[in-house]
mmCIF file of C-alpha atoms in Angstrom:
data_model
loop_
_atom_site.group_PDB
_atom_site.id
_atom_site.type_symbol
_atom_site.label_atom_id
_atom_site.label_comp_id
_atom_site.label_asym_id
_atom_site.label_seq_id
_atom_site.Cartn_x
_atom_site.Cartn_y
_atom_site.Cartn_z
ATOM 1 C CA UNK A 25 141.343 29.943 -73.163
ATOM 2 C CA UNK A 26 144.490 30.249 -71.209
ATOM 3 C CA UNK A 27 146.578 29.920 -74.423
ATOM 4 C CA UNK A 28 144.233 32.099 -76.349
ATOM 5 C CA UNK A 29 145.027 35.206 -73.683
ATOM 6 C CA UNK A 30 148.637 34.573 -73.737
ATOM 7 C CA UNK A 31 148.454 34.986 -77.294
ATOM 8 C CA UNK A 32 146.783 38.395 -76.711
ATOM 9 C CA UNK A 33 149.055 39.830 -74.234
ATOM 10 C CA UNK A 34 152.018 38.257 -76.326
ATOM 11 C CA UNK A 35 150.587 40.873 -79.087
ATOM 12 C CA UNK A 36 149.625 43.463 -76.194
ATOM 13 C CA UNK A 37 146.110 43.471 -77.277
ATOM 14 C CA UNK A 38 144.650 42.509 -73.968
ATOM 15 C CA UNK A 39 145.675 45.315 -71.565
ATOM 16 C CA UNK A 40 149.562 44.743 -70.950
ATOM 17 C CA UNK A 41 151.965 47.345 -69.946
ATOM 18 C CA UNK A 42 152.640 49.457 -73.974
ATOM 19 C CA UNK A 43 155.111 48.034 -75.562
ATOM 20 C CA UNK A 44 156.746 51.816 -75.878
ATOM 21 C CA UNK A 45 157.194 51.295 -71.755
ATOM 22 C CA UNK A 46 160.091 48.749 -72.371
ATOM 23 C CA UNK A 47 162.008 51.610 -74.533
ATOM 24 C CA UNK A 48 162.254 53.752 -72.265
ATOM 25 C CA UNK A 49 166.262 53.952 -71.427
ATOM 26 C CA UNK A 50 165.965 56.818 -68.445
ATOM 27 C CA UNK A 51 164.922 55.287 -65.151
ATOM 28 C CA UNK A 52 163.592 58.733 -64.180
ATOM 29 C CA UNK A 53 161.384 58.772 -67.255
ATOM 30 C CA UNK A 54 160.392 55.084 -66.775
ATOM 31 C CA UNK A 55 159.366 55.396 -62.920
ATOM 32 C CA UNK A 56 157.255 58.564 -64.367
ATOM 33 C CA UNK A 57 155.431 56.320 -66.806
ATOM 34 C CA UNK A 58 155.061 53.692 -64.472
ATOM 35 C CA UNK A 59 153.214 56.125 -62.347
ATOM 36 C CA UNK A 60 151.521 57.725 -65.415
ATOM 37 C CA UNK A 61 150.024 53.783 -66.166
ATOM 38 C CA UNK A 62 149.576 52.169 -63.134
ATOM 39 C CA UNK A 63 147.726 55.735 -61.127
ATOM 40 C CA UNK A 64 145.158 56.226 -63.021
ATOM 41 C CA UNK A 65 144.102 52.267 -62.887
ATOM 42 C CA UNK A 66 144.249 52.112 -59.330
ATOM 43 C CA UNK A 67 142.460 55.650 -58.713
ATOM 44 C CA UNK A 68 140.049 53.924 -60.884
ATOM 45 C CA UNK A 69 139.366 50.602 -58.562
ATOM 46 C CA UNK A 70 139.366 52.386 -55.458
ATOM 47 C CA UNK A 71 136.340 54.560 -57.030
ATOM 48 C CA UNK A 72 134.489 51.921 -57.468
ATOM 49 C CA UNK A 73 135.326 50.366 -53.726
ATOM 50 C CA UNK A 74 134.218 53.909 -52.733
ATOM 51 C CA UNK A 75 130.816 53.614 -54.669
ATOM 52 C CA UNK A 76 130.071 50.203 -53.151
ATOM 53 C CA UNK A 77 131.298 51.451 -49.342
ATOM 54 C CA UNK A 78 128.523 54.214 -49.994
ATOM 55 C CA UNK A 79 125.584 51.603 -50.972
ATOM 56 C CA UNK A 80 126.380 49.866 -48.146
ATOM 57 C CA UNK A 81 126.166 52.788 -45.685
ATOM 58 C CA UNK A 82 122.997 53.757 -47.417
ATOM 59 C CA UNK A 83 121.164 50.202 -46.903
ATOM 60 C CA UNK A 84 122.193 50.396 -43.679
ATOM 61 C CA UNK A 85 121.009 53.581 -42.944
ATOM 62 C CA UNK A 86 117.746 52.546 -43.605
ATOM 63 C CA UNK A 87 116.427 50.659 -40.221
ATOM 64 C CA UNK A 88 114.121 48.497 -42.309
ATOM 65 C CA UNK A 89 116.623 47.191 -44.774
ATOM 66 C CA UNK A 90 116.167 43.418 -43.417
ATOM 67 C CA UNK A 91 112.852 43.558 -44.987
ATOM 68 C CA UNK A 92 113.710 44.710 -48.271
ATOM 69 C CA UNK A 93 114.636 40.957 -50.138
ATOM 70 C CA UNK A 94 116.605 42.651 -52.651
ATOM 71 C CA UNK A 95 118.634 44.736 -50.542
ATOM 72 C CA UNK A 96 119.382 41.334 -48.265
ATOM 73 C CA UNK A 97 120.101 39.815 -51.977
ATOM 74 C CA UNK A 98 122.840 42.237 -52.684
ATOM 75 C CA UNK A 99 123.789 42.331 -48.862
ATOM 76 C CA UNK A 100 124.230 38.771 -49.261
ATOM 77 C CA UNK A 101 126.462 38.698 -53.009
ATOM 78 C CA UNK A 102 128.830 41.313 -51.404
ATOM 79 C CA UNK A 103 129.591 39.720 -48.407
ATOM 80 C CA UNK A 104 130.137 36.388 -50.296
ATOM 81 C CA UNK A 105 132.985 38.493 -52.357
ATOM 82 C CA UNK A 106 134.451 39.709 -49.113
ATOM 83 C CA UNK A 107 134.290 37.007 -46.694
ATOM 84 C CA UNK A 108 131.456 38.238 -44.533
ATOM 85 C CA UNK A 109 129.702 36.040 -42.100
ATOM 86 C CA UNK A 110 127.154 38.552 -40.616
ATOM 87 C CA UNK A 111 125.409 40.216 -42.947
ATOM 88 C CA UNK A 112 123.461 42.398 -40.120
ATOM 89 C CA UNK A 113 127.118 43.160 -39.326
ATOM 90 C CA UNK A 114 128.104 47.106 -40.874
ATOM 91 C CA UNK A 115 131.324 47.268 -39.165
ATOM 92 C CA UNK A 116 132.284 44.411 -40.873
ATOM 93 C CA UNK A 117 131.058 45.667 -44.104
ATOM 94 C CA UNK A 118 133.307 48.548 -43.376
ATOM 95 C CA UNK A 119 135.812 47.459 -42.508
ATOM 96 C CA UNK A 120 136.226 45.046 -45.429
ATOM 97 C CA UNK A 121 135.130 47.536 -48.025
ATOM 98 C CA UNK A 122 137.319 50.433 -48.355
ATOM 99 C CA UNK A 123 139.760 52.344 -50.440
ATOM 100 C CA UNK A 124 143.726 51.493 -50.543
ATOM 101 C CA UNK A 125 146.229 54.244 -50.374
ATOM 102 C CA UNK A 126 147.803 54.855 -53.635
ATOM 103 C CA UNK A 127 151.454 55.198 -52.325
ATOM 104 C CA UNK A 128 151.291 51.735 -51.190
ATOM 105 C CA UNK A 129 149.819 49.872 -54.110
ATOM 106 C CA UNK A 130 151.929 51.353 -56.645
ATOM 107 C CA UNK A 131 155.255 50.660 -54.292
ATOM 108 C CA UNK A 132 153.862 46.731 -54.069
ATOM 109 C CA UNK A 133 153.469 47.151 -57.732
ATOM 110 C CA UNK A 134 156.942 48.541 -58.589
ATOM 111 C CA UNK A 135 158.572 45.664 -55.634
ATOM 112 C CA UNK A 136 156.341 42.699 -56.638
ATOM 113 C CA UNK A 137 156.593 43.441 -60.387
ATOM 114 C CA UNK A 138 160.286 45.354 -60.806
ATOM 115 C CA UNK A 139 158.702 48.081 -62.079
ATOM 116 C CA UNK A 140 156.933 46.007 -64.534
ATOM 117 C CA UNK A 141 159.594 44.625 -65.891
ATOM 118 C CA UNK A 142 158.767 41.152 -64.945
ATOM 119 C CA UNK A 143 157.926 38.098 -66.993
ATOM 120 C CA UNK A 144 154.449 37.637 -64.977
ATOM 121 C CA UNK A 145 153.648 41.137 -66.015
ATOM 122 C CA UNK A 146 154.183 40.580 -69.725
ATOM 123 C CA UNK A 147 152.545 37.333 -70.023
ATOM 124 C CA UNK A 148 149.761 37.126 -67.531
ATOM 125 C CA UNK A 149 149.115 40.794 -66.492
ATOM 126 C CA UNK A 150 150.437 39.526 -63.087
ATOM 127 C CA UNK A 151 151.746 43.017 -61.531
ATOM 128 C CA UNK A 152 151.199 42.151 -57.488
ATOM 129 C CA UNK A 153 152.661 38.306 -57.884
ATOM 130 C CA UNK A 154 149.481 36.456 -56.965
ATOM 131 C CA UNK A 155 149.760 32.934 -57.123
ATOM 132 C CA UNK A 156 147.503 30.387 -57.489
ATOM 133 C CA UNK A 157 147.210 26.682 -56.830
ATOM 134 C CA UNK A 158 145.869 25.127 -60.279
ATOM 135 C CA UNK A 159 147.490 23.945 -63.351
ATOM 136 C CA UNK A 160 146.021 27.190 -65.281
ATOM 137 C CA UNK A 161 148.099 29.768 -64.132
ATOM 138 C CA UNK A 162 151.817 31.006 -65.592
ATOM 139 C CA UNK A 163 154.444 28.174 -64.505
ATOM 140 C CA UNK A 164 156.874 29.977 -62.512
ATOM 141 C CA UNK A 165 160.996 29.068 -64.141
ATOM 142 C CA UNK A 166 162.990 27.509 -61.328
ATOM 143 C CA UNK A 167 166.848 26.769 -61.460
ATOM 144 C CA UNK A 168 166.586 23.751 -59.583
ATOM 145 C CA UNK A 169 164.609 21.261 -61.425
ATOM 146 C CA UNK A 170 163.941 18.866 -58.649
ATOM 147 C CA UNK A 171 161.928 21.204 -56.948
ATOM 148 C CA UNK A 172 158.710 20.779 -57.271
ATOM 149 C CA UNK A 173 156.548 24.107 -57.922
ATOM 150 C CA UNK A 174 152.847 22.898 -56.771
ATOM 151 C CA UNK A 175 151.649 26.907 -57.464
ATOM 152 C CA UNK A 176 151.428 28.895 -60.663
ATOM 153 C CA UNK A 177 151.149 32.481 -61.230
ATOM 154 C CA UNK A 178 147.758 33.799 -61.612
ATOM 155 C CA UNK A 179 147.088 34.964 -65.409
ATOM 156 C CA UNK A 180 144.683 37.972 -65.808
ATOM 157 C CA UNK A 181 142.718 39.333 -68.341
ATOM 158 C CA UNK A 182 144.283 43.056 -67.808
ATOM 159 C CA UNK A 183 146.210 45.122 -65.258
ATOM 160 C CA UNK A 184 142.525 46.660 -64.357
ATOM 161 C CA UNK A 185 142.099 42.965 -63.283
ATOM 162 C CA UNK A 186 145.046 42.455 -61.557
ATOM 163 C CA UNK A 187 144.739 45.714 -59.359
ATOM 164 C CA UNK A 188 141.370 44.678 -58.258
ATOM 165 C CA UNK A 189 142.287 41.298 -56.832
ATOM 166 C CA UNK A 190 145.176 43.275 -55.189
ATOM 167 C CA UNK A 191 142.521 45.521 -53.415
ATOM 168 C CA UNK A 192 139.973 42.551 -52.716
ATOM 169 C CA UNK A 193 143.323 40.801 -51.095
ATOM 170 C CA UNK A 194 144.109 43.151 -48.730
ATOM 171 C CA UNK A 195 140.834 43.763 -48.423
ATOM 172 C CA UNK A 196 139.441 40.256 -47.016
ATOM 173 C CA UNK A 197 142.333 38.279 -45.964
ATOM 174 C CA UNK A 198 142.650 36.873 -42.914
ATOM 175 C CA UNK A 199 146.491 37.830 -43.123
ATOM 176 C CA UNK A 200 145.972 41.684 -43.408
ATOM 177 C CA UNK A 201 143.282 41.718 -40.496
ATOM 178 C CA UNK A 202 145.833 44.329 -38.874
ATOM 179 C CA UNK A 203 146.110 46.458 -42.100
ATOM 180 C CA UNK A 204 141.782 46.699 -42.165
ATOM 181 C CA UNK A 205 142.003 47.301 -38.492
ATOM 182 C CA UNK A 206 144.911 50.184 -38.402
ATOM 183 C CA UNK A 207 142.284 51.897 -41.502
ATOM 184 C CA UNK A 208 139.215 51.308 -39.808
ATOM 185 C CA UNK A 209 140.750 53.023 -36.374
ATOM 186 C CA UNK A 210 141.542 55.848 -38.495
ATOM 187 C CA UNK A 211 138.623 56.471 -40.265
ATOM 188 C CA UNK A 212 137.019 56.916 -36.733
ATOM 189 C CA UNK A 213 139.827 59.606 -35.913
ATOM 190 C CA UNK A 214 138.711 61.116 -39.246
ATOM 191 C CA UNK A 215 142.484 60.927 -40.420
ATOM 192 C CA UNK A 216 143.789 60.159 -43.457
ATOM 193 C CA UNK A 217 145.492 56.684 -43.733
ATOM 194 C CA UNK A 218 148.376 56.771 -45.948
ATOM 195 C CA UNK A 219 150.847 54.063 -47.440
ATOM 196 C CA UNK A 220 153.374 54.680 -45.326
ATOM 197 C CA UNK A 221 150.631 54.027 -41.992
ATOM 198 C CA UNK A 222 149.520 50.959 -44.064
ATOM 199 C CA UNK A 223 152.982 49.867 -44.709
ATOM 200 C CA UNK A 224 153.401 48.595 -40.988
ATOM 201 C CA UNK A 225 151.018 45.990 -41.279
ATOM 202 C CA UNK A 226 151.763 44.366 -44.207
ATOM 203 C CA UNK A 227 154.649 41.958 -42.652
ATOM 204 C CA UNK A 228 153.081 38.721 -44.045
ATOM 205 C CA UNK A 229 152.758 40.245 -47.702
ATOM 206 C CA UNK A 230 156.072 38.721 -48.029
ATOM 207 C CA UNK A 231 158.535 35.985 -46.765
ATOM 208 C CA UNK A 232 160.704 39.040 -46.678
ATOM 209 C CA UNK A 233 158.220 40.222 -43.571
ATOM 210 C CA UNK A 234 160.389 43.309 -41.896
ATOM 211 C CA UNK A 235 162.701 43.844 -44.324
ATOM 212 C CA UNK A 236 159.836 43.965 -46.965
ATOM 213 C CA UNK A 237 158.229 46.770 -44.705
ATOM 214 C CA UNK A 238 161.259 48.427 -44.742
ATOM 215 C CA UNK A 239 161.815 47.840 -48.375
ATOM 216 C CA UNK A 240 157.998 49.640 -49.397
ATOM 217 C CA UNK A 241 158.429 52.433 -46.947
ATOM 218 C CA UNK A 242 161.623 53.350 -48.478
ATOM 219 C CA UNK A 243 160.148 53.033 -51.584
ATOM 220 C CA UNK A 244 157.043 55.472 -51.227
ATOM 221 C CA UNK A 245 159.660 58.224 -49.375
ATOM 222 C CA UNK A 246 162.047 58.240 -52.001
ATOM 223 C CA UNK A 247 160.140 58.603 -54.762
ATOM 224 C CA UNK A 248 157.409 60.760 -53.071
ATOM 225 C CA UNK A 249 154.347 59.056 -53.757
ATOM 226 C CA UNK A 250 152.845 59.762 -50.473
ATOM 227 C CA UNK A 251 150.887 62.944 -52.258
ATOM 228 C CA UNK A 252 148.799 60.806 -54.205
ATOM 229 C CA UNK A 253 147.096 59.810 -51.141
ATOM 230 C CA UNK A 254 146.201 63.077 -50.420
ATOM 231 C CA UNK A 255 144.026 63.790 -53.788
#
């Protein structure tokens, strides 16, 4: 299977980035495109958080939902996916399942992948650089061959794919408790959390840890992506 999808995204017939992307000579018209690809995708994923966030806050709504067995059933699936112990708990629902601001997954996107440019991009739909610890995954190329590598890089069926572990990442790991905790604090202000707020919390995304917060902040500024978390 694994060689059968590398096959696939070798041909770009399984959701890599176009093949016309890698022509483009302008870096202006290439971080437009890269917008104009990865935007819609994650606009897309973050709809569908939003959908399940509303179910949620309807079932709850209801005070007799702990007697409706397939409400508790789906209570139950979704809190398996998101690492929730309590599933009487809605804050926790909550807090786990919500949207990410745009700004800050396509500046993770453009760091982690370089621009989508990267080798993990073109052969395993890898755009955030998620790893994984199994012999089924992309082997990453090291100069120094007596280092052992005991990870490989995560291959996906599509970039759809990709984005959505991205999301469920930050969304239920213990590491971004701060980032879920800085959105949750504004939702009850009613204020919009943007990439740039977000950015501030993300210091263990990368061994980088300040300099990587630096790095996405200038990132979103510069090339004005902030907007998009405004629409």
């Amino acid at each position: 299977m694994k060689k059968f999808i590398s096959f696939l995204l070798a041909l770009n017939l399984y959701g890599a980035f176009p093949s016309w992307y890698y022509n483009i000579k302008s870096v202006s018209k290439q971080k437009k495109a890269f917008v104009e690809i990865m935007l819609p995708h994650i606009k897309a994923e973050n709809q569908k958080i939003k959908k399940l966030r509303e179910k949620i806050i309807e079932i709850f709504d209801n005070p007799y939902f702990l007697l409706d067995k397939e409400k508790i059933k789906f209570l139950a699936k979704v809190a398996k996916e998101y690492k929730i112990k309590d599933l009487t708990n809605k804050e926790e629902f909550l807090k786990k399942i919500d949207t990410i601001p745009p700004s800050l997954a396509l500046a993770q996107a453009a760091i982690e992948s370089g621009w989508g440019k990267s080798r993990f991009v073109r052969e395993a739909n890898n755009i955030f650089g998620h790893w994984e610890y199994s012999n089924n995954g992309l082997k990453p190329k090291s100069k120094y061959d007596h280092i052992k590598i005991d990870y490989s890089i995560k291959i996906f069926p599509s970039l759809e794919d990709s984005i959505a572990a991205y999301m469920r990442n930050l969304n239920r790991n213990p590491a971004y408790k701060k980032f879920r905790e800085k959105r949750w604090k504004f939702r009850l202000k009613n204020k919009p959390f943007t990439g740039l707020d977000a950015a501030d919390t993300l210091i263990n995304y990368s061994q980088l840890h300040e300099k990587y917060v630096k790095m996405l902040k200038r990132m979103i500024t510069l090339n004005h992506w902030e907007k998009y978390d405004f629409n």
